Every structure is written in structure tokens, then in C-alpha cells.
mmCIF file of C-alpha atoms and ligand atoms in Angstrom:
data_model
loop_
_atom_site.group_PDB
_atom_site.id
_atom_site.type_symbol
_atom_site.label_atom_id
_atom_site.label_comp_id
_atom_site.label_asym_id
_atom_site.label_seq_id
_atom_site.Cartn_x
_atom_site.Cartn_y
_atom_site.Cartn_z
ATOM 1 C CA UNK A 1 104.322 115.851 94.523
ATOM 2 C CA UNK A 2 107.582 115.494 96.365
ATOM 3 C CA UNK A 3 107.337 114.283 99.893
ATOM 4 C CA UNK A 4 110.141 114.434 102.593
ATOM 5 C CA UNK A 5 109.902 111.357 104.683
ATOM 6 C CA UNK A 6 111.374 111.207 108.276
ATOM 7 C CA UNK A 7 111.824 108.078 110.143
ATOM 8 C CA UNK A 8 113.345 107.773 113.755
ATOM 9 C CA UNK A 9 111.176 105.025 115.637
ATOM 10 C CA UNK A 10 113.901 102.943 116.573
ATOM 11 C CA UNK A 11 117.636 102.914 115.861
ATOM 12 C CA UNK A 12 118.010 104.201 112.284
ATOM 13 C CA UNK A 13 117.974 107.948 111.707
ATOM 14 C CA UNK A 14 116.345 108.170 108.223
ATOM 15 C CA UNK A 15 115.126 110.712 105.829
ATOM 16 C CA UNK A 16 114.159 110.201 102.168
ATOM 17 C CA UNK A 17 112.430 112.339 99.074
ATOM 18 C CA UNK A 18 109.993 110.288 97.215
ATOM 19 C CA UNK A 19 107.928 111.702 94.252
ATOM 20 C CA UNK A 20 104.293 110.722 93.695
ATOM 21 C CA UNK A 21 104.461 107.949 96.154
ATOM 22 C CA UNK A 22 106.672 105.837 93.872
ATOM 23 C CA UNK A 23 109.976 107.352 92.562
ATOM 24 C CA UNK A 24 112.548 107.360 95.366
ATOM 25 C CA UNK A 25 114.740 110.329 94.799
ATOM 26 C CA UNK A 26 116.923 109.951 97.882
ATOM 27 C CA UNK A 27 116.815 107.513 100.642
ATOM 28 C CA UNK A 28 119.382 108.264 103.598
ATOM 29 C CA UNK A 29 119.758 105.793 106.375
ATOM 30 C CA UNK A 30 122.282 106.454 109.153
ATOM 31 C CA UNK A 31 122.198 103.223 111.234
ATOM 32 C CA UNK A 32 123.242 103.326 114.965
ATOM 33 C CA UNK A 33 124.178 99.611 115.020
ATOM 34 C CA UNK A 34 127.802 100.359 116.137
ATOM 35 C CA UNK A 35 126.521 102.116 119.157
ATOM 36 C CA UNK A 36 124.367 99.564 120.178
ATOM 37 C CA UNK A 37 126.376 96.492 119.418
ATOM 38 C CA UNK A 38 128.104 96.193 122.710
ATOM 39 C CA UNK A 39 125.050 95.870 124.412
ATOM 40 C CA UNK A 40 123.549 93.445 121.989
ATOM 41 C CA UNK A 41 120.267 95.402 121.690
ATOM 42 C CA UNK A 42 118.951 98.964 121.256
ATOM 43 C CA UNK A 43 119.612 101.190 124.277
ATOM 44 C CA UNK A 44 116.831 103.685 123.929
ATOM 45 C CA UNK A 45 118.598 106.575 125.630
ATOM 46 C CA UNK A 46 121.523 106.201 123.287
ATOM 47 C CA UNK A 47 118.974 105.822 120.314
ATOM 48 C CA UNK A 48 117.259 109.120 121.054
ATOM 49 C CA UNK A 49 120.633 111.086 121.654
ATOM 50 C CA UNK A 50 121.875 109.892 118.356
ATOM 51 C CA UNK A 51 118.673 110.787 116.683
ATOM 52 C CA UNK A 52 119.079 114.315 118.113
ATOM 53 C CA UNK A 53 122.650 114.571 116.845
ATOM 54 C CA UNK A 54 122.075 113.136 113.353
ATOM 55 C CA UNK A 55 118.627 114.262 112.220
ATOM 56 C CA UNK A 56 119.648 117.619 110.807
ATOM 57 C CA UNK A 57 122.477 116.349 108.627
ATOM 58 C CA UNK A 58 120.460 113.034 107.732
ATOM 59 C CA UNK A 59 117.371 115.315 106.443
ATOM 60 C CA UNK A 60 119.892 117.884 104.696
ATOM 61 C CA UNK A 61 121.632 114.823 102.938
ATOM 62 C CA UNK A 62 118.468 113.489 101.620
ATOM 63 C CA UNK A 63 117.405 116.876 99.972
ATOM 64 C CA UNK A 64 120.956 117.253 98.702
ATOM 65 C CA UNK A 65 120.949 113.650 97.281
ATOM 66 C CA UNK A 66 117.454 114.223 95.804
ATOM 67 C CA UNK A 67 118.744 117.535 94.070
ATOM 68 C CA UNK A 68 116.041 119.550 95.704
ATOM 69 C CA UNK A 69 115.685 122.128 98.130
ATOM 70 C CA UNK A 70 113.211 122.578 100.905
ATOM 71 C CA UNK A 71 111.140 124.902 98.715
ATOM 72 C CA UNK A 72 110.677 122.150 96.081
ATOM 73 C CA UNK A 73 109.018 119.743 98.864
ATOM 74 C CA UNK A 74 105.292 119.767 98.735
ATOM 75 C CA UNK A 75 104.720 117.937 102.101
ATOM 76 C CA UNK A 76 106.461 116.485 105.171
ATOM 77 C CA UNK A 77 105.786 113.082 106.751
ATOM 78 C CA UNK A 78 107.302 111.643 110.018
ATOM 79 C CA UNK A 79 106.611 108.461 111.884
ATOM 80 C CA UNK A 80 104.821 109.114 115.002
ATOM 81 C CA UNK A 81 103.798 105.572 116.129
ATOM 82 C CA UNK A 82 104.696 102.879 117.372
ATOM 83 C CA UNK A 83 108.266 102.814 118.480
ATOM 84 C CA UNK A 84 110.530 104.063 121.262
ATOM 85 C CA UNK A 85 109.109 107.254 122.570
ATOM 86 C CA UNK A 86 112.344 109.288 122.940
ATOM 87 C CA UNK A 87 113.316 108.053 119.419
ATOM 88 C CA UNK A 88 109.951 108.940 117.794
ATOM 89 C CA UNK A 89 109.806 112.381 119.319
ATOM 90 C CA UNK A 90 113.074 113.508 117.713
ATOM 91 C CA UNK A 91 111.992 112.788 114.111
ATOM 92 C CA UNK A 92 108.388 113.825 114.686
ATOM 93 C CA UNK A 93 109.199 117.164 116.306
ATOM 94 C CA UNK A 94 111.906 118.030 113.619
ATOM 95 C CA UNK A 95 109.322 117.217 110.843
ATOM 96 C CA UNK A 96 106.581 119.082 112.619
ATOM 97 C CA UNK A 97 109.042 121.935 113.054
ATOM 98 C CA UNK A 98 110.151 122.118 109.544
ATOM 99 C CA UNK A 99 106.433 121.974 108.359
ATOM 100 C CA UNK A 100 105.518 124.943 110.695
ATOM 101 C CA UNK A 101 108.514 127.066 109.787
ATOM 102 C CA UNK A 102 107.834 126.452 105.971
ATOM 103 C CA UNK A 103 103.928 126.444 105.986
ATOM 104 C CA UNK A 104 104.174 123.102 104.326
ATOM 105 C CA UNK A 105 101.517 120.469 104.934
ATOM 106 C CA UNK A 106 102.441 117.747 107.639
ATOM 107 C CA UNK A 107 101.235 114.115 108.121
ATOM 108 C CA UNK A 108 102.113 111.806 110.897
ATOM 109 C CA UNK A 109 102.594 108.074 109.939
ATOM 110 C CA UNK A 110 102.134 104.829 111.374
ATOM 111 C CA UNK A 111 105.434 102.827 111.127
ATOM 112 C CA UNK A 112 103.682 99.634 110.158
ATOM 113 C CA UNK A 113 101.722 101.309 107.301
ATOM 114 C CA UNK A 114 105.093 102.451 106.221
ATOM 115 C CA UNK A 115 106.466 98.672 106.254
ATOM 116 C CA UNK A 116 103.534 97.777 104.242
ATOM 117 C CA UNK A 117 103.793 100.486 101.755
ATOM 118 C CA UNK A 118 107.566 99.573 101.080
ATOM 119 C CA UNK A 119 106.692 96.879 98.515
ATOM 120 C CA UNK A 120 104.547 99.481 96.709
ATOM 121 C CA UNK A 121 107.534 101.679 96.151
ATOM 122 C CA UNK A 122 109.025 99.027 93.678
ATOM 123 C CA UNK A 123 105.932 97.453 92.060
ATOM 124 C CA UNK A 124 102.335 98.011 91.156
ATOM 125 C CA UNK A 125 100.118 96.093 93.518
ATOM 126 C CA UNK A 126 96.401 95.907 93.381
ATOM 127 C CA UNK A 127 94.227 95.592 96.608
ATOM 128 C CA UNK A 128 93.076 93.421 98.165
ATOM 129 C CA UNK A 129 95.799 91.241 99.313
ATOM 130 C CA UNK A 130 97.213 89.529 102.348
ATOM 131 C CA UNK A 131 99.761 91.673 104.463
ATOM 132 C CA UNK A 132 102.714 89.840 106.315
ATOM 133 C CA UNK A 133 104.252 92.302 108.504
ATOM 134 C CA UNK A 134 107.173 91.014 110.375
ATOM 135 C CA UNK A 135 109.609 93.112 112.441
ATOM 136 C CA UNK A 136 111.536 93.573 115.809
ATOM 137 C CA UNK A 137 108.119 94.571 117.506
ATOM 138 C CA UNK A 138 105.326 93.030 115.269
ATOM 139 C CA UNK A 139 104.121 89.907 113.666
ATOM 140 C CA UNK A 140 101.017 90.565 111.751
ATOM 141 C CA UNK A 141 98.817 88.686 109.225
ATOM 142 C CA UNK A 142 96.129 91.132 107.835
ATOM 143 C CA UNK A 143 93.845 91.792 105.063
ATOM 144 C CA UNK A 144 94.762 94.859 103.061
ATOM 145 C CA UNK A 145 92.037 96.658 101.085
ATOM 146 C CA UNK A 146 94.008 100.156 100.703
ATOM 147 C CA UNK A 147 97.023 101.791 101.783
ATOM 148 C CA UNK A 148 95.390 102.534 105.228
ATOM 149 C CA UNK A 149 92.409 100.082 105.218
ATOM 150 C CA UNK A 150 93.762 97.019 107.002
ATOM 151 C CA UNK A 151 92.031 94.321 108.950
ATOM 152 C CA UNK A 152 94.256 92.421 111.423
ATOM 153 C CA UNK A 153 93.485 88.831 111.169
ATOM 154 C CA UNK A 154 96.421 87.441 113.286
ATOM 155 C CA UNK A 155 99.092 88.802 115.535
ATOM 156 C CA UNK A 156 101.763 87.402 117.996
ATOM 157 C CA UNK A 157 100.357 86.339 121.433
ATOM 158 C CA UNK A 158 103.783 87.018 122.936
ATOM 159 C CA UNK A 159 107.070 87.833 121.373
ATOM 160 C CA UNK A 160 107.309 89.263 117.667
ATOM 161 C CA UNK A 161 109.371 87.125 115.253
ATOM 162 C CA UNK A 162 112.153 89.618 115.031
ATOM 163 C CA UNK A 163 112.544 89.809 118.573
ATOM 164 C CA UNK A 164 112.978 86.087 118.707
ATOM 165 C CA UNK A 165 115.679 86.216 116.211
ATOM 166 C CA UNK A 166 117.448 88.773 118.237
ATOM 167 C CA UNK A 167 117.122 87.082 121.704
ATOM 168 C CA UNK A 168 118.478 83.830 120.296
ATOM 169 C CA UNK A 169 121.471 85.406 118.632
ATOM 170 C CA UNK A 170 122.115 87.400 121.865
ATOM 171 C CA UNK A 171 121.991 84.388 124.115
ATOM 172 C CA UNK A 172 124.448 82.280 121.873
ATOM 173 C CA UNK A 173 126.603 85.304 121.234
ATOM 174 C CA UNK A 174 126.185 85.281 117.566
ATOM 175 C CA UNK A 175 126.239 89.138 117.198
ATOM 176 C CA UNK A 176 124.038 92.063 116.725
ATOM 177 C CA UNK A 177 121.774 92.587 114.904
ATOM 178 C CA UNK A 178 120.526 89.013 115.172
ATOM 179 C CA UNK A 179 118.290 88.446 112.445
ATOM 180 C CA UNK A 180 120.742 89.241 109.478
ATOM 181 C CA UNK A 181 123.472 87.246 111.494
ATOM 182 C CA UNK A 182 121.301 84.079 112.009
ATOM 183 C CA UNK A 183 120.116 84.330 108.390
ATOM 184 C CA UNK A 184 123.854 84.441 107.295
ATOM 185 C CA UNK A 185 124.822 81.520 109.598
ATOM 186 C CA UNK A 186 121.949 79.321 108.621
ATOM 187 C CA UNK A 187 123.017 79.230 105.018
ATOM 188 C CA UNK A 188 125.920 76.946 106.113
ATOM 189 C CA UNK A 189 123.753 74.866 108.900
ATOM 190 C CA UNK A 190 121.372 71.930 108.707
ATOM 191 C CA UNK A 191 117.715 72.912 109.641
ATOM 192 C CA UNK A 192 117.157 69.403 110.510
ATOM 193 C CA UNK A 193 119.767 69.486 113.235
ATOM 194 C CA UNK A 194 116.927 70.128 115.678
ATOM 195 C CA UNK A 195 113.202 69.627 115.504
ATOM 196 C CA UNK A 196 111.756 72.515 117.666
ATOM 197 C CA UNK A 197 107.949 72.308 118.076
ATOM 198 C CA UNK A 198 105.715 74.600 116.305
ATOM 199 C CA UNK A 199 103.054 76.189 118.919
ATOM 200 C CA UNK A 200 99.537 74.800 118.430
ATOM 201 C CA UNK A 201 97.427 77.989 118.603
ATOM 202 C CA UNK A 202 94.812 76.568 116.160
ATOM 203 C CA UNK A 203 91.384 77.193 117.707
ATOM 204 C CA UNK A 204 88.691 79.891 117.122
ATOM 205 C CA UNK A 205 90.050 83.432 117.337
ATOM 206 C CA UNK A 206 93.711 82.330 117.370
ATOM 207 C CA UNK A 207 93.617 80.449 114.057
ATOM 208 C CA UNK A 208 95.995 83.141 112.588
ATOM 209 C CA UNK A 209 97.968 84.182 115.538
ATOM 210 C CA UNK A 210 101.658 83.262 116.111
ATOM 211 C CA UNK A 211 103.609 82.635 119.094
ATOM 212 C CA UNK A 212 107.487 82.980 119.568
ATOM 213 C CA UNK A 213 107.988 82.786 123.349
ATOM 214 C CA UNK A 214 107.781 78.891 123.365
ATOM 215 C CA UNK A 215 110.360 78.592 120.490
ATOM 216 C CA UNK A 216 112.689 81.067 122.057
ATOM 217 C CA UNK A 217 112.555 79.144 125.360
ATOM 218 C CA UNK A 218 113.139 75.757 123.476
ATOM 219 C CA UNK A 219 116.221 77.055 121.641
ATOM 220 C CA UNK A 220 117.723 78.821 124.729
ATOM 221 C CA UNK A 221 116.783 76.706 127.597
ATOM 222 C CA UNK A 222 115.740 73.175 126.304
ATOM 223 C CA UNK A 223 117.964 72.859 123.334
ATOM 224 C CA UNK A 224 119.178 69.138 124.262
ATOM 225 C CA UNK A 225 115.611 68.047 124.358
ATOM 226 C CA UNK A 226 114.928 68.914 120.699
ATOM 227 C CA UNK A 227 118.580 68.277 119.340
ATOM 228 C CA UNK A 228 119.410 65.307 116.956
ATOM 229 C CA UNK A 229 122.509 63.798 118.254
ATOM 230 C CA UNK A 230 123.763 63.152 114.795
ATOM 231 C CA UNK A 231 124.554 66.816 114.519
ATOM 232 C CA UNK A 232 127.116 68.896 115.953
ATOM 233 C CA UNK A 233 125.804 71.838 117.865
ATOM 234 C CA UNK A 234 127.470 74.533 115.815
ATOM 235 C CA UNK A 235 126.055 78.103 115.574
ATOM 236 C CA UNK A 236 125.345 77.282 112.005
ATOM 237 C CA UNK A 237 123.130 74.309 112.885
ATOM 238 C CA UNK A 238 121.368 76.156 115.646
ATOM 239 C CA UNK A 239 120.658 79.174 113.573
ATOM 240 C CA UNK A 240 119.362 76.896 110.623
ATOM 241 C CA UNK A 241 117.152 74.832 112.944
ATOM 242 C CA UNK A 242 115.645 77.859 114.783
ATOM 243 C CA UNK A 243 115.124 79.751 111.525
ATOM 244 C CA UNK A 244 113.491 76.963 109.879
ATOM 245 C CA UNK A 245 110.753 76.508 112.587
ATOM 246 C CA UNK A 246 110.345 80.531 113.100
ATOM 247 C CA UNK A 247 109.571 80.673 109.306
ATOM 248 C CA UNK A 248 107.361 77.501 109.352
ATOM 249 C CA UNK A 249 105.190 79.053 112.093
ATOM 250 C CA UNK A 250 104.652 82.319 109.975
ATOM 251 C CA UNK A 251 103.953 80.335 106.857
ATOM 252 C CA UNK A 252 101.466 77.840 108.691
ATOM 253 C CA UNK A 253 99.253 80.716 109.705
ATOM 254 C CA UNK A 254 99.661 82.660 106.210
ATOM 255 C CA UNK A 255 98.479 79.713 104.459
ATOM 256 C CA UNK A 256 95.458 79.274 106.679
ATOM 257 C CA UNK A 257 94.554 82.978 105.833
ATOM 258 C CA UNK A 258 95.001 82.104 102.151
ATOM 259 C CA UNK A 259 92.659 79.305 102.302
ATOM 260 C CA UNK A 260 89.853 81.165 104.428
ATOM 261 C CA UNK A 261 90.040 84.419 102.403
ATOM 262 C CA UNK A 262 90.855 83.315 98.989
ATOM 263 C CA UNK A 263 93.426 86.013 98.553
ATOM 264 C CA UNK A 264 96.611 84.775 96.859
ATOM 265 C CA UNK A 265 98.593 87.863 96.651
ATOM 266 C CA UNK A 266 100.920 88.269 99.696
ATOM 267 C CA UNK A 267 102.851 91.494 100.483
ATOM 268 C CA UNK A 268 105.620 91.173 103.028
ATOM 269 C CA UNK A 269 107.217 94.153 104.855
ATOM 270 C CA UNK A 270 109.328 94.792 108.031
ATOM 271 C CA UNK A 271 112.925 93.572 108.876
ATOM 272 C CA UNK A 272 112.191 89.963 108.961
ATOM 273 C CA UNK A 273 110.815 90.240 105.295
ATOM 274 C CA UNK A 274 114.538 90.340 104.475
ATOM 275 C CA UNK A 275 115.049 86.791 105.601
ATOM 276 C CA UNK A 276 116.267 84.655 102.904
ATOM 277 C CA UNK A 277 114.661 81.373 104.197
ATOM 278 C CA UNK A 278 111.066 83.143 104.388
ATOM 279 C CA UNK A 279 111.648 84.305 100.764
ATOM 280 C CA UNK A 280 112.622 80.905 99.454
ATOM 281 C CA UNK A 281 110.127 79.005 101.354
ATOM 282 C CA UNK A 282 107.341 81.379 99.963
ATOM 283 C CA UNK A 283 108.754 81.153 96.475
ATOM 284 C CA UNK A 284 108.205 77.465 96.411
ATOM 285 C CA UNK A 285 104.373 78.082 96.735
ATOM 286 C CA UNK A 286 103.783 78.748 93.122
ATOM 287 C CA UNK A 287 100.106 79.068 93.650
ATOM 288 C CA UNK A 288 100.829 82.496 95.501
ATOM 289 C CA UNK A 289 102.071 85.743 94.135
ATOM 290 C CA UNK A 290 104.433 86.863 97.049
ATOM 291 C CA UNK A 291 105.693 90.322 96.770
ATOM 292 C CA UNK A 292 108.680 91.181 98.906
ATOM 293 C CA UNK A 293 110.297 94.863 98.849
ATOM 294 C CA UNK A 294 113.794 95.098 97.791
ATOM 295 C CA UNK A 295 116.186 94.477 100.756
ATOM 296 C CA UNK A 296 116.958 97.973 101.578
ATOM 297 C CA UNK A 297 113.199 98.801 101.953
ATOM 298 C CA UNK A 298 112.598 96.019 104.296
ATOM 299 C CA UNK A 299 114.165 97.514 107.404
ATOM 300 C CA UNK A 300 113.452 100.995 108.755
ATOM 301 C CA UNK A 301 113.814 103.832 106.134
ATOM 302 C CA UNK A 302 112.284 107.074 105.317
ATOM 303 C CA UNK A 303 111.106 106.288 101.735
ATOM 304 C CA UNK A 304 108.183 104.139 102.891
ATOM 305 C CA UNK A 305 107.088 106.958 105.309
ATOM 306 C CA UNK A 306 107.385 109.410 102.458
ATOM 307 C CA UNK A 307 105.129 107.004 100.277
ATOM 308 C CA UNK A 308 102.404 106.499 103.006
ATOM 309 C CA UNK A 309 102.545 110.382 103.486
ATOM 310 C CA UNK A 310 102.037 110.954 99.939
ATOM 311 C CA UNK A 311 98.821 108.849 99.764
ATOM 312 C CA UNK A 312 97.402 110.708 102.732
ATOM 313 C CA UNK A 313 98.353 114.270 101.630
ATOM 314 C CA UNK A 314 96.987 113.444 98.209
ATOM 315 C CA UNK A 315 93.545 112.477 99.727
ATOM 316 C CA UNK A 316 93.569 115.792 101.522
ATOM 317 C CA UNK A 317 94.372 114.463 104.973
ATOM 318 C CA UNK A 318 96.650 116.447 107.260
ATOM 319 C CA UNK A 319 97.778 116.089 110.802
ATOM 320 C CA UNK A 320 97.511 118.842 113.180
ATOM 321 C CA UNK A 321 100.815 120.158 114.421
ATOM 322 C CA UNK A 322 99.910 119.231 118.153
ATOM 323 C CA UNK A 323 99.862 115.497 117.002
ATOM 324 C CA UNK A 324 102.055 113.657 119.169
ATOM 325 C CA UNK A 325 103.969 110.414 119.443
ATOM 326 C CA UNK A 326 102.601 107.048 120.805
ATOM 327 C CA UNK A 327 104.734 104.113 121.732
ATOM 328 C CA UNK A 328 102.215 101.470 121.250
ATOM 329 C CA UNK A 329 99.413 101.256 118.865
ATOM 330 C CA UNK A 330 96.424 99.722 120.546
ATOM 331 C CA UNK A 331 94.484 99.139 117.458
ATOM 332 C CA UNK A 332 97.123 96.536 116.054
ATOM 333 C CA UNK A 333 94.983 93.887 117.530
ATOM 334 C CA UNK A 334 93.253 91.103 116.042
ATOM 335 C CA UNK A 335 89.552 91.879 114.913
ATOM 336 C CA UNK A 336 90.025 95.580 114.644
ATOM 337 C CA UNK A 337 90.406 97.785 111.615
ATOM 338 C CA UNK A 338 93.513 99.775 111.371
HETATM 339 O O1 KG4 B 1 111.605 96.782 110.595
HETATM 340 P P1 KG4 B 1 112.649 96.822 111.396
HETATM 341 O O2 KG4 B 1 114.011 97.351 110.916
HETATM 342 O O3 KG4 B 1 112.436 97.392 112.765
HETATM 343 C C1 KG4 B 1 111.324 97.183 113.593
HETATM 344 O O4 KG4 B 1 110.290 97.867 113.167
HETATM 345 O O5 KG4 B 1 111.293 96.406 114.502
HETATM 346 O O6 KG4 B 1 112.937 95.251 111.950
HETATM 347 C C2 KG4 B 1 114.004 94.858 112.575
HETATM 348 C C3 KG4 B 1 113.931 93.370 112.834
HETATM 349 C C4 KG4 B 1 115.027 92.880 113.937
HETATM 350 O O7 KG4 B 1 114.406 92.129 114.852
HETATM 351 C C5 KG4 B 1 116.091 92.134 113.073
HETATM 352 O O8 KG4 B 1 116.679 91.162 113.658
HETATM 353 C C6 KG4 B 1 115.062 91.434 111.966
HETATM 354 O O9 KG4 B 1 114.090 92.647 111.771
HETATM 355 N N1 KG4 B 1 115.649 91.088 110.735
HETATM 356 C C7 KG4 B 1 115.775 89.998 110.328
HETATM 357 C C8 KG4 B 1 116.655 89.914 108.982
HETATM 358 N N2 KG4 B 1 117.017 91.427 108.934
HETATM 359 C C9 KG4 B 1 116.419 91.990 109.967
HETATM 360 N N3 KG4 B 1 115.336 88.808 110.636
HETATM 361 C C10 KG4 B 1 115.479 87.617 110.130
HETATM 362 N N4 KG4 B 1 116.345 87.680 108.847
HETATM 363 C C11 KG4 B 1 116.853 88.852 108.476
HETATM 364 N N5 KG4 B 1 117.576 88.745 107.126
HETATM 365 ZN ZN1 ZN B 2 110.387 98.847 111.542
#
């Protein structure tokens, strides 16, 4: 079964063809980074216009690269939530139109289910496990019992982890996109140059929650308070100290979830899952089986959407063609299922 997956929730126009939820026949990602760079962040209006301009050539390229024609495709999947409304509507409407015109089944996919599925495109992973979904908009620790059977254990009470990377990079003028640049700078910095505090949300229902607004404020507005004067305040040292704390926050909550659930397989997904320090720190935990998607599948892509689409379609699920986009997903809250 070959599924065409379309992803346009933020600033990547992406399409892929995936066979049987596993074999990636093509994975085309047209990044809009150069258009948003001068604003040090995604400009929604520019993003939607670029998606509208690029969606047809990107989908055509995905089919060509896969060596298939539209007639060979068994189903069409597109992200419909969460994300930037104008961006989501382009890929979703394109996918629905294609499905209507060809009479093929259509399925609308939750972007975060896609991020979680990314690792499944590269390895066989058994359920249940703990999911670590970390991106520009989300920081989620969840118990995953099936591709769409997810129990949210913890989430951020304020900013998402990727957002903190982006904002710190923007403030210090490191460049855009922030996460990749901080990761790179940090390799030549000393993580002990500053000791930023780890938020203490440890009680009751907040046991697995994370918070990044305090860290962001500390790094941006109170850096002198936490800086060790033995170190020079270089971009590399700032990046390394910030990154160290950002990753520690995630791991501390994840370890609580491991202890409480007894689950030792961790599957990461989302842009921040590309972070080299997060990967290294989790690799040190030899008692855990930590599975990361290949780097190209961490950030937004159509293959992960095609993968989830396959699972739904194989089960007989379809979305009606009046399904619409949704910028926020209220069910991504602690304690609720999916
Ligand atoms: O999953 P993604 O492409 O889009 C969203 O769904 O948000 O994630 C983008 C986020 C951005 O905040 C970006 O700075 C962060 O992922 N990111 C990283 C790295 N690569 C991307 N953060 C830390 N280290 C990285 N290597
Ligand atoms: Zn994403």
C-alpha cells in the first residue's frame, strides 16, 4: 500500500511516498528557512504564501522521485492539526482536493502522531513505550500503547523546549533556526560556564511536566546572576550552558516516568530530538533503550504523515472531505487520552 503524505503545518513544504508504513520511496522537503531568516522566526503570512506556491511542485517531485504516478497511490494523508492555520490549510486542502479528484481515500493526520511515528519508519518498535515529543510547539512525555493510543503524562506548563532554543538564539543574535545553531555552538562551549536553575515542578499532577519560561528568562535577562566569572561569556559558552539545562529538565521528568511506569523503551520525536546533547545524555543511560529517528526524520517531513496515514487507512479509517484544520489540539493535555 503506497501512501502520499503531505505536511505543511509550519515552514516546511513537504511530501513523501511511503510503502506499507515503512519503506520511504521519496521524502521531499522544501525548506522556507531563507525567507524567515531575516525575521529570526516564522512569519505565518510568508509561510502560507510559500506553501501555496510550492505545494504542487513538491508533491509532483515526491511522486517522480518515488517512481510512481498518482494512479499507483492507494491513499492520501495530510496534516490537519496542530500548526499555523494558514499553513495547514494549504496542504490539507491540496490533499483533500487530490483525493476528491482521484476518488482515493483521504486521512487527516495529527502532526504530533507523525513525529512519534518517525522512529517507526526506521526500526521495528514494540508497544508500549514512553514517548518524548519535543518540538518548537510541544514538549510532551507520554505513554504510547499504539500508533494512536497515547496517554499524556506530562507537558510544558509554559514554553516548549524548541521555542526556548529559538528565543535564546534570537536574543543573542546566534542566527536562525535557533536549535540547530545552539547545538552546533555548544559543541565548542563549556556547559559549566553558567548554572541555570532547573524548575521545581515536582508535586502531584505536575510530576512529569516541564517549564522553559524560567530558563529562558534566566538566560536572557539574568545571565550575570548564574554566570561563573571564571568563564568568558562567549556564544559557545552561553549555548552550552543553556542547552545543558534545557536537556536536563527533559531528562529529569522522563526518568520519573520511567521509574513510575516501569517502561524502559523511550522513543523520541520532533525537531529537538535532533539535539546531539539530548542524544548523548540518553545514550549514557544504558538501562534504557532510547530510540531516535534519523536526523532527517526529526524535523517536519511528509514521510511521518504518510506512515501514520497508512496505519489509519489499513485499519479502515477515513476522514470525511469536509474535515478542516485546527491550529491547536486541546487534547494534548496531561491526563487525557490522545
Ligand atoms: O518538529 P519541528 O521541525 O517543528 C515543530 O513541529 O515545531 O521542530 C522545530 C524545532 C525548532 O524549535 C528548532 O529550533 C528545534 O526544533 N530544533 C532543535 C534542533 N534541531 C531543530 N533544537 C535543538 N537541537 C537541535 N539540533
Ligand atoms: Zn513538527
